[in-house]
CSV table of C-alpha atoms and ligand atoms in Angstrom, one decimal:
chain,number,residue,atom,x,y,z
A,210,UNK,CA,119.5,-24.9,46.7
A,211,UNK,CA,117.1,-27.6,45.8
A,212,UNK,CA,115.7,-27.7,49.3
A,213,UNK,CA,115.1,-23.9,49.2
A,214,UNK,CA,113.4,-24.4,45.9
A,215,UNK,CA,111.1,-27.2,46.9
A,216,UNK,CA,110.2,-26.3,50.4
A,217,UNK,CA,110.4,-22.5,50.4
A,218,UNK,CA,109.5,-21.4,46.9
A,219,UNK,CA,107.7,-24.2,45.1
A,220,UNK,CA,105.2,-26.1,47.1
A,221,UNK,CA,101.7,-25.5,45.7
A,222,UNK,CA,100.6,-24.0,49.1
A,223,UNK,CA,103.5,-21.6,49.2
A,224,UNK,CA,103.0,-20.5,45.6
A,225,UNK,CA,99.3,-19.8,46.2
A,226,UNK,CA,99.7,-18.2,49.6
A,227,UNK,CA,102.4,-15.7,48.4
A,228,UNK,CA,100.3,-14.6,45.4
A,229,UNK,CA,100.2,-11.1,46.9
A,230,UNK,CA,104.0,-10.7,46.4
A,231,UNK,CA,103.7,-11.4,42.7
A,232,UNK,CA,100.7,-9.1,42.4
A,233,UNK,CA,102.5,-6.2,44.2
A,234,UNK,CA,105.7,-6.6,42.1
A,235,UNK,CA,103.8,-6.9,38.9
A,236,UNK,CA,102.0,-3.7,39.8
A,237,UNK,CA,105.2,-2.0,40.5
A,238,UNK,CA,106.5,-3.1,37.1
A,239,UNK,CA,103.5,-1.5,35.4
A,240,UNK,CA,104.2,1.8,37.3
A,241,UNK,CA,107.8,1.7,36.5
A,242,UNK,CA,107.2,1.2,32.8
A,243,UNK,CA,104.8,4.1,32.8
A,244,UNK,CA,107.5,6.3,34.5
A,245,UNK,CA,110.4,5.1,32.3
A,246,UNK,CA,108.3,5.7,29.2
A,247,UNK,CA,107.2,9.2,30.4
A,248,UNK,CA,110.8,10.3,31.2
A,249,UNK,CA,112.3,12.4,28.5
A,250,UNK,CA,109.0,13.8,27.2
A,251,UNK,CA,107.0,10.7,26.9
A,252,UNK,CA,107.0,7.8,24.5
A,253,UNK,CA,110.6,6.6,25.2
A,254,UNK,CA,111.4,3.0,24.5
A,255,UNK,CA,111.9,0.8,27.6
A,256,UNK,CA,114.3,-2.1,27.9
A,257,UNK,CA,111.7,-4.7,28.6
A,258,UNK,CA,114.3,-7.6,28.9
A,259,UNK,CA,116.0,-5.7,31.7
A,260,UNK,CA,112.8,-4.8,33.5
A,261,UNK,CA,111.5,-8.3,33.4
A,262,UNK,CA,114.7,-9.8,34.7
A,263,UNK,CA,114.6,-7.3,37.6
A,264,UNK,CA,111.0,-7.9,38.6
A,265,UNK,CA,111.4,-11.7,38.5
A,266,UNK,CA,114.5,-11.4,40.7
A,267,UNK,CA,112.6,-9.3,43.2
A,268,UNK,CA,109.5,-11.5,43.2
A,269,UNK,CA,111.6,-14.7,43.8
A,270,UNK,CA,113.8,-13.0,46.4
A,271,UNK,CA,110.8,-11.8,48.4
A,272,UNK,CA,109.1,-15.2,48.0
A,273,UNK,CA,112.2,-17.1,49.2
A,274,UNK,CA,113.7,-14.8,51.8
A,275,UNK,CA,110.9,-12.4,52.7
A,276,UNK,CA,112.9,-9.5,51.5
A,277,UNK,CA,114.6,-8.1,48.4
A,278,UNK,CA,118.2,-9.5,48.1
A,279,UNK,CA,120.3,-10.3,45.1
A,280,UNK,CA,119.8,-14.1,44.6
A,281,UNK,CA,123.5,-14.4,43.7
A,282,UNK,CA,124.4,-13.3,47.3
A,283,UNK,CA,122.7,-16.4,48.6
A,284,UNK,CA,124.1,-18.8,46.2
A,285,UNK,CA,127.7,-17.6,45.7
A,286,UNK,CA,129.3,-21.0,45.9
A,287,UNK,CA,127.5,-22.2,42.7
A,288,UNK,CA,128.0,-19.0,40.7
A,289,UNK,CA,131.5,-19.8,39.4
A,290,UNK,CA,130.3,-23.1,38.0
A,291,UNK,CA,127.6,-21.3,36.0
A,292,UNK,CA,130.2,-18.9,34.7
A,293,UNK,CA,132.4,-21.8,33.6
A,294,UNK,CA,129.5,-23.4,31.7
A,295,UNK,CA,128.5,-20.1,30.0
A,296,UNK,CA,132.0,-19.2,29.1
A,297,UNK,CA,132.5,-22.7,27.7
A,298,UNK,CA,129.4,-22.4,25.6
A,299,UNK,CA,130.3,-18.9,24.3
A,300,UNK,CA,133.8,-20.2,23.3
A,301,UNK,CA,132.2,-23.1,21.4
A,302,UNK,CA,129.7,-20.8,19.6
A,303,UNK,CA,132.5,-18.4,18.6
A,304,UNK,CA,134.4,-21.3,17.1
A,305,UNK,CA,131.3,-22.5,15.3
A,306,UNK,CA,130.7,-19.1,13.8
A,307,UNK,CA,134.4,-18.8,12.8
A,308,UNK,CA,134.5,-22.2,11.1
A,309,UNK,CA,130.9,-22.1,9.7
A,310,UNK,CA,131.1,-25.8,10.4
A,311,UNK,CA,130.1,-27.5,13.6
A,312,UNK,CA,132.1,-30.7,12.9
A,313,UNK,CA,135.3,-28.6,12.5
A,314,UNK,CA,134.6,-26.7,15.6
A,315,UNK,CA,133.9,-29.8,17.5
A,316,UNK,CA,137.2,-31.3,16.4
A,317,UNK,CA,139.0,-28.3,17.7
A,318,UNK,CA,137.0,-28.6,20.9
A,319,UNK,CA,138.3,-32.1,21.5
A,320,UNK,CA,141.3,-30.9,23.4
A,321,UNK,CA,139.0,-28.8,25.5
A,322,UNK,CA,136.6,-29.9,28.2
A,323,UNK,CA,133.2,-30.7,26.8
A,324,UNK,CA,130.2,-29.0,28.3
A,325,UNK,CA,129.1,-32.4,29.6
A,326,UNK,CA,132.4,-32.8,31.3
A,327,UNK,CA,132.1,-29.4,32.9
A,328,UNK,CA,128.7,-30.2,34.2
A,329,UNK,CA,129.5,-33.7,35.4
A,330,UNK,CA,132.8,-32.5,36.9
A,331,UNK,CA,130.6,-30.9,39.5
A,332,UNK,CA,128.3,-33.9,40.0
A,333,UNK,CA,127.3,-33.1,43.5
A,334,UNK,CA,126.3,-29.6,42.7
A,335,UNK,CA,125.6,-29.2,38.9
A,336,UNK,CA,121.9,-29.3,39.8
A,337,UNK,CA,122.4,-26.3,41.9
A,338,UNK,CA,124.0,-24.5,39.1
A,339,UNK,CA,121.2,-25.4,36.8
A,340,UNK,CA,118.6,-24.5,39.5
A,341,UNK,CA,119.9,-21.0,40.0
A,342,UNK,CA,119.6,-20.4,36.3
A,343,UNK,CA,116.0,-21.7,36.5
A,344,UNK,CA,115.2,-19.4,39.3
A,345,UNK,CA,116.8,-16.3,37.9
A,346,UNK,CA,116.1,-16.5,34.2
A,347,UNK,CA,113.5,-18.8,33.0
A,348,UNK,CA,110.4,-16.8,33.7
A,349,UNK,CA,111.6,-13.4,32.4
A,350,UNK,CA,113.2,-15.2,29.4
A,351,UNK,CA,109.8,-16.8,28.6
A,352,UNK,CA,107.8,-13.5,28.9
A,353,UNK,CA,110.4,-11.7,26.7
A,354,UNK,CA,109.9,-14.4,24.0
A,355,UNK,CA,106.1,-14.2,24.3
A,356,UNK,CA,106.2,-10.4,23.9
A,357,UNK,CA,108.6,-10.7,20.9
A,358,UNK,CA,106.3,-13.2,19.2
A,359,UNK,CA,103.3,-11.1,19.8
A,360,UNK,CA,105.1,-8.0,18.5
A,361,UNK,CA,105.9,-10.0,15.3
A,362,UNK,CA,102.3,-11.1,15.0
A,363,UNK,CA,100.2,-7.9,15.7
A,364,UNK,CA,96.8,-9.6,15.0
A,365,UNK,CA,97.6,-12.2,17.7
A,366,UNK,CA,98.6,-9.4,20.1
A,367,UNK,CA,95.3,-7.7,19.5
A,368,UNK,CA,93.4,-11.0,20.1
A,369,UNK,CA,95.2,-11.5,23.5
A,370,UNK,CA,94.7,-7.9,24.5
A,371,UNK,CA,91.0,-8.0,23.6
A,372,UNK,CA,90.5,-11.1,25.7
A,373,UNK,CA,92.4,-9.5,28.7
A,374,UNK,CA,90.7,-6.2,28.4
A,375,UNK,CA,87.3,-7.7,28.3
A,376,UNK,CA,88.0,-9.5,31.5
A,377,UNK,CA,89.9,-6.9,33.5
A,378,UNK,CA,87.9,-3.8,32.4
A,379,UNK,CA,85.0,-5.4,34.3
A,380,UNK,CA,87.3,-5.6,37.4
A,381,UNK,CA,88.2,-1.9,37.2
A,382,UNK,CA,91.5,-2.5,35.6
A,383,UNK,CA,93.0,-4.6,38.4
A,384,UNK,CA,95.0,-7.4,36.9
A,385,UNK,CA,95.4,-10.1,39.6
A,386,UNK,CA,95.7,-13.8,39.6
A,387,UNK,CA,92.1,-14.6,40.7
A,388,UNK,CA,90.8,-15.0,37.2
A,389,UNK,CA,93.9,-15.6,35.0
A,390,UNK,CA,92.5,-19.1,34.3
A,391,UNK,CA,89.8,-17.5,32.2
A,392,UNK,CA,92.3,-16.1,29.7
A,393,UNK,CA,92.2,-19.1,27.3
A,394,UNK,CA,94.0,-17.3,24.5
A,395,UNK,CA,96.7,-16.1,26.7
A,396,UNK,CA,97.2,-19.6,28.1
A,397,UNK,CA,97.7,-20.8,24.4
A,398,UNK,CA,100.1,-18.0,23.8
A,399,UNK,CA,102.2,-19.2,26.7
A,400,UNK,CA,102.1,-22.8,25.5
A,401,UNK,CA,103.1,-21.8,22.0
A,402,UNK,CA,106.0,-19.7,23.4
A,403,UNK,CA,107.2,-22.6,25.5
A,404,UNK,CA,107.0,-24.9,22.4
A,405,UNK,CA,109.0,-22.5,20.2
A,406,UNK,CA,111.3,-21.0,22.8
A,407,UNK,CA,111.8,-23.3,25.7
A,408,UNK,CA,113.8,-21.3,28.3
A,409,UNK,CA,115.8,-24.5,28.9
A,410,UNK,CA,116.5,-25.9,25.5
A,411,UNK,CA,118.6,-29.0,26.6
A,412,UNK,CA,118.2,-31.2,29.7
A,413,UNK,CA,121.0,-31.7,32.1
A,414,UNK,CA,123.1,-34.6,30.9
A,415,UNK,CA,122.1,-37.8,32.7
A,416,UNK,CA,123.6,-41.3,32.7
A,417,UNK,CA,121.5,-44.4,32.1
A,418,UNK,CA,121.6,-46.8,35.0
A,419,UNK,CA,120.7,-49.8,32.8
A,420,UNK,CA,120.7,-50.6,29.0
A,421,UNK,CA,117.5,-49.8,27.2
A,422,UNK,CA,116.3,-50.0,23.6
A,423,UNK,CA,114.3,-46.9,22.4
A,424,UNK,CA,112.8,-46.9,18.9
A,425,UNK,CA,115.3,-49.6,17.9
A,426,UNK,CA,118.3,-47.8,19.2
A,427,UNK,CA,120.2,-49.6,22.0
A,428,UNK,CA,121.4,-47.2,24.7
A,429,UNK,CA,124.1,-49.0,26.8
A,430,UNK,CA,124.4,-48.5,30.5
A,431,UNK,CA,126.2,-45.3,31.6
A,432,UNK,CA,125.5,-43.6,28.2
A,433,UNK,CA,125.3,-39.8,28.7
A,434,UNK,CA,121.9,-38.7,27.5
A,435,UNK,CA,120.7,-35.2,26.8
A,436,UNK,CA,117.1,-34.5,25.8
A,437,UNK,CA,116.7,-31.7,23.3
A,438,UNK,CA,113.5,-30.0,24.3
A,439,UNK,CA,113.9,-27.3,21.7
A,440,UNK,CA,114.0,-29.9,18.8
A,441,UNK,CA,111.0,-31.8,20.2
A,442,UNK,CA,108.9,-28.6,20.1
A,443,UNK,CA,109.9,-28.0,16.4
A,444,UNK,CA,109.5,-31.5,15.2
A,445,UNK,CA,107.4,-31.5,12.0
A,446,UNK,CA,106.1,-35.0,12.7
A,447,UNK,CA,104.2,-33.6,15.7
A,448,UNK,CA,103.6,-30.0,14.7
A,449,UNK,CA,102.2,-28.5,11.5
A,450,UNK,CA,104.2,-25.4,10.5
A,451,UNK,CA,106.4,-25.8,13.5
A,452,UNK,CA,108.2,-22.5,12.9
A,453,UNK,CA,105.0,-20.5,12.9
A,454,UNK,CA,103.7,-18.8,16.0
A,455,UNK,CA,100.1,-20.2,16.2
A,456,UNK,CA,98.6,-20.1,19.7
A,457,UNK,CA,95.3,-21.2,18.1
A,458,UNK,CA,96.7,-24.7,17.7
A,459,UNK,CA,96.2,-25.1,21.5
A,460,UNK,CA,92.7,-23.7,21.8
A,461,UNK,CA,90.9,-26.9,21.2
A,462,UNK,CA,93.7,-29.3,22.1
A,463,UNK,CA,94.3,-31.1,25.4
A,464,UNK,CA,98.1,-31.0,24.9
A,465,UNK,CA,99.7,-29.4,27.9
A,466,UNK,CA,103.3,-28.8,29.2
A,467,UNK,CA,102.9,-30.8,32.5
A,468,UNK,CA,105.1,-33.7,31.3
A,469,UNK,CA,102.4,-36.1,30.0
A,470,UNK,CA,102.4,-35.1,26.3
A,471,UNK,CA,105.9,-35.9,25.1
A,472,UNK,CA,105.7,-33.6,22.1
A,473,UNK,CA,105.6,-30.6,24.5
A,474,UNK,CA,107.9,-31.0,27.5
A,475,UNK,CA,109.5,-27.5,28.1
A,476,UNK,CA,109.5,-28.4,31.8
A,477,UNK,CA,111.0,-31.9,31.3
A,478,UNK,CA,109.0,-35.0,32.3
A,479,UNK,CA,109.0,-37.8,34.8
A,480,UNK,CA,111.1,-37.7,37.9
A,481,UNK,CA,113.1,-34.7,36.6
A,482,UNK,CA,110.1,-32.6,35.9
A,483,UNK,CA,110.8,-29.0,36.8
A,484,UNK,CA,109.8,-28.5,40.4
A,485,UNK,CA,109.3,-24.8,39.7
A,486,UNK,CA,106.5,-25.4,37.1
A,487,UNK,CA,103.6,-23.9,39.2
A,488,UNK,CA,105.7,-20.9,40.3
A,489,UNK,CA,107.1,-20.3,36.9
A,490,UNK,CA,103.7,-20.4,35.1
A,491,UNK,CA,102.2,-18.2,37.8
A,492,UNK,CA,104.9,-15.5,37.2
A,493,UNK,CA,104.8,-15.7,33.4
A,494,UNK,CA,101.0,-15.6,33.3
A,495,UNK,CA,100.7,-12.6,35.6
A,496,UNK,CA,103.5,-10.6,34.1
A,497,UNK,CA,102.3,-11.2,30.6
A,498,UNK,CA,98.6,-10.4,31.4
A,499,UNK,CA,99.8,-7.1,33.0
A,500,UNK,CA,102.0,-6.1,30.1
A,501,UNK,CA,99.3,-6.7,27.4
A,502,UNK,CA,96.4,-5.3,29.5
A,503,UNK,CA,98.0,-2.0,30.6
A,504,UNK,CA,99.9,-1.1,27.5
A,505,UNK,CA,99.7,-1.0,23.7
A,506,UNK,CA,103.1,-1.7,22.4
A,507,UNK,CA,105.1,-0.3,19.4
A,508,UNK,CA,108.4,-1.3,18.0
A,509,UNK,CA,111.0,1.5,18.2
A,510,UNK,CA,112.5,3.3,15.2
A,511,UNK,CA,109.6,2.3,12.9
A,512,UNK,CA,110.8,-1.2,12.9
A,513,UNK,CA,108.4,-3.5,11.0
A,514,UNK,CA,107.1,-6.5,12.9
A,515,UNK,CA,108.8,-9.1,10.6
A,516,UNK,CA,112.1,-7.2,11.2
A,517,UNK,CA,112.2,-7.8,14.9
A,518,UNK,CA,115.2,-10.0,15.5
A,519,UNK,CA,114.7,-13.3,17.2
A,520,UNK,CA,118.4,-14.3,17.7
A,521,UNK,CA,118.9,-16.6,20.7
A,522,UNK,CA,121.7,-16.4,23.2
A,523,UNK,CA,122.6,-20.1,23.7
A,524,UNK,CA,123.8,-20.5,27.3
A,525,UNK,CA,122.3,-22.9,29.7
A,526,UNK,CA,119.1,-20.9,29.2
A,527,UNK,CA,118.1,-19.6,25.8
A,528,UNK,CA,117.3,-15.9,26.2
A,529,UNK,CA,117.0,-13.3,23.5
A,530,UNK,CA,120.4,-12.4,22.3
A,531,UNK,CA,119.6,-8.7,22.1
A,532,UNK,CA,117.5,-7.0,24.8
A,533,UNK,CA,113.9,-6.3,23.7
A,534,UNK,CA,113.2,-2.6,23.5
A,535,UNK,CA,109.6,-1.5,23.0
A,536,UNK,CA,107.5,1.7,23.2
A,537,UNK,CA,104.6,1.4,25.7
A,538,UNK,CA,101.5,3.4,25.3
A,539,UNK,CA,99.4,3.3,28.5
A,540,UNK,CA,95.9,1.9,28.2
A,541,UNK,CA,93.2,3.3,30.5
A,542,UNK,CA,90.1,1.2,31.4
A,543,UNK,CA,86.9,2.9,30.0
B,184,HEM,C1,109.1,-20.9,32.4
B,184,HEM,C2,109.8,-21.3,33.5
B,184,HEM,C3,110.6,-22.6,33.6
B,184,HEM,C4,111.0,-23.5,32.6
B,184,HEM,C5,110.6,-23.5,31.1
B,184,HEM,C6,111.7,-24.6,33.3
B,184,HEM,C7,112.3,-25.7,32.7
B,184,HEM,C8,112.9,-26.7,33.4
B,184,HEM,C9,113.4,-27.9,32.7
B,184,HEM,C10,113.2,-28.3,31.3
B,184,HEM,C11,114.0,-28.6,33.7
B,184,HEM,C12,114.5,-30.1,33.6
B,184,HEM,C13,116.0,-30.1,33.2
B,184,HEM,C14,116.4,-31.4,33.0
B,184,HEM,O1,115.8,-32.2,32.3
B,184,HEM,O2,117.5,-31.7,33.3
B,184,HEM,C15,113.9,-27.9,34.9
B,184,HEM,C16,114.4,-28.3,36.2
B,184,HEM,C17,114.5,-27.5,37.3
B,184,HEM,N1,113.8,-26.4,37.5
B,184,HEM,FE1,112.7,-25.3,36.1
B,184,HEM,N2,111.8,-24.2,34.7
B,184,HEM,C18,111.2,-23.0,34.8
B,184,HEM,C19,111.0,-22.4,36.0
B,184,HEM,C20,111.6,-22.7,37.2
B,184,HEM,C21,111.6,-21.9,38.4
B,184,HEM,C22,110.8,-20.6,38.5
B,184,HEM,C23,112.3,-22.6,39.4
B,184,HEM,C24,112.6,-22.3,40.8
B,184,HEM,C25,112.0,-21.3,41.5
B,184,HEM,C26,112.8,-23.8,38.7
B,184,HEM,C27,113.6,-24.8,39.4
B,184,HEM,C28,114.1,-25.9,38.7
B,184,HEM,C29,114.9,-26.9,39.5
B,184,HEM,C30,115.4,-26.8,40.9
B,184,HEM,C31,115.2,-27.9,38.5
B,184,HEM,C32,116.1,-29.1,38.7
B,184,HEM,C33,115.2,-30.3,39.1
B,184,HEM,C34,116.0,-31.6,39.1
B,184,HEM,O3,116.6,-32.0,38.1
B,184,HEM,O4,115.9,-32.3,40.1
B,184,HEM,N3,112.4,-23.8,37.4
B,184,HEM,N4,113.3,-26.7,34.7
């Protein structure tokens, strides 16, 4: 799995050379949204979460195998492990909700295998399990969160659309990857989304090979360590108003997600930096640019922006708990 990821999917050359696949699939997504919305007399809400998941699956499948194929088909041996982990997490969450007390739930959990045990029990292959979740889910999950935040903050949506439309109107309405780099506000929207909603909220558990002291804490050899990427992104000692969606904070800042600025590490850092970072960002940027350029979006059932729910589904990846339904209104370049 890791070999497929690094050699077939993720080398910089490969990501660039297969740009046309992403552009074709993004274009199909736009057509599909237009058609789904038009069905039933026009103006119907579309299930954006589902559509994003499908397009990302197709993009990745064509990139990796040259044709559309369910990714699960290729990685059947690791799928049961993912299910074990997800089932375990759901059980634990249910208990936490029932007990309203994490400590009580954890005590009851003591007789059960811990998530860490489940992951480490498959030491040879847990990276594979994690990797398939990365491939399948992280990009669509990130786009869905970005769209959710933009829907809750209409003035930021307008700003992002204005920037995209200024650029792509001049190109006859074709949204491709050639000039995505010029969309500074959109890039900030993506950083802010990754800060607040990292698709992978916790790292894979690791064991220290030697004892270290970090900030006065002694971490003995073989201690299992999990990095909480989500908490780092919301830490008030690094971020002002950490729970507010403010892409502007990145406009004049050099802080990036590439693993050098430790207050923002949604792709991890160091030797374990996500190998899919280039591919993931390419997919997220192109899909988001297409969605905000080609459509104006409304919340269904006269929902107010602040009432859009932001519940998270806490599995290995942190997706929206409820699918995102939105009404698209097609935009036509002047
Ligand atoms: C927005 C998109 C993505 C985010 C936020 C993300 C995030 C992460 C994070 C935080 C890790 C490190 C986990 C750890 O510390 O244990 C990771 C690892 C990994 N990611 Fe991604 N990822 C994304 C997209 C992708 C894509 C598209 C692929 C493959 C096509 C991918 C493949 C992998 C693999 C194989 C690993 C395991 C690497 C290792 O531990 O050696 N990721 N990712």
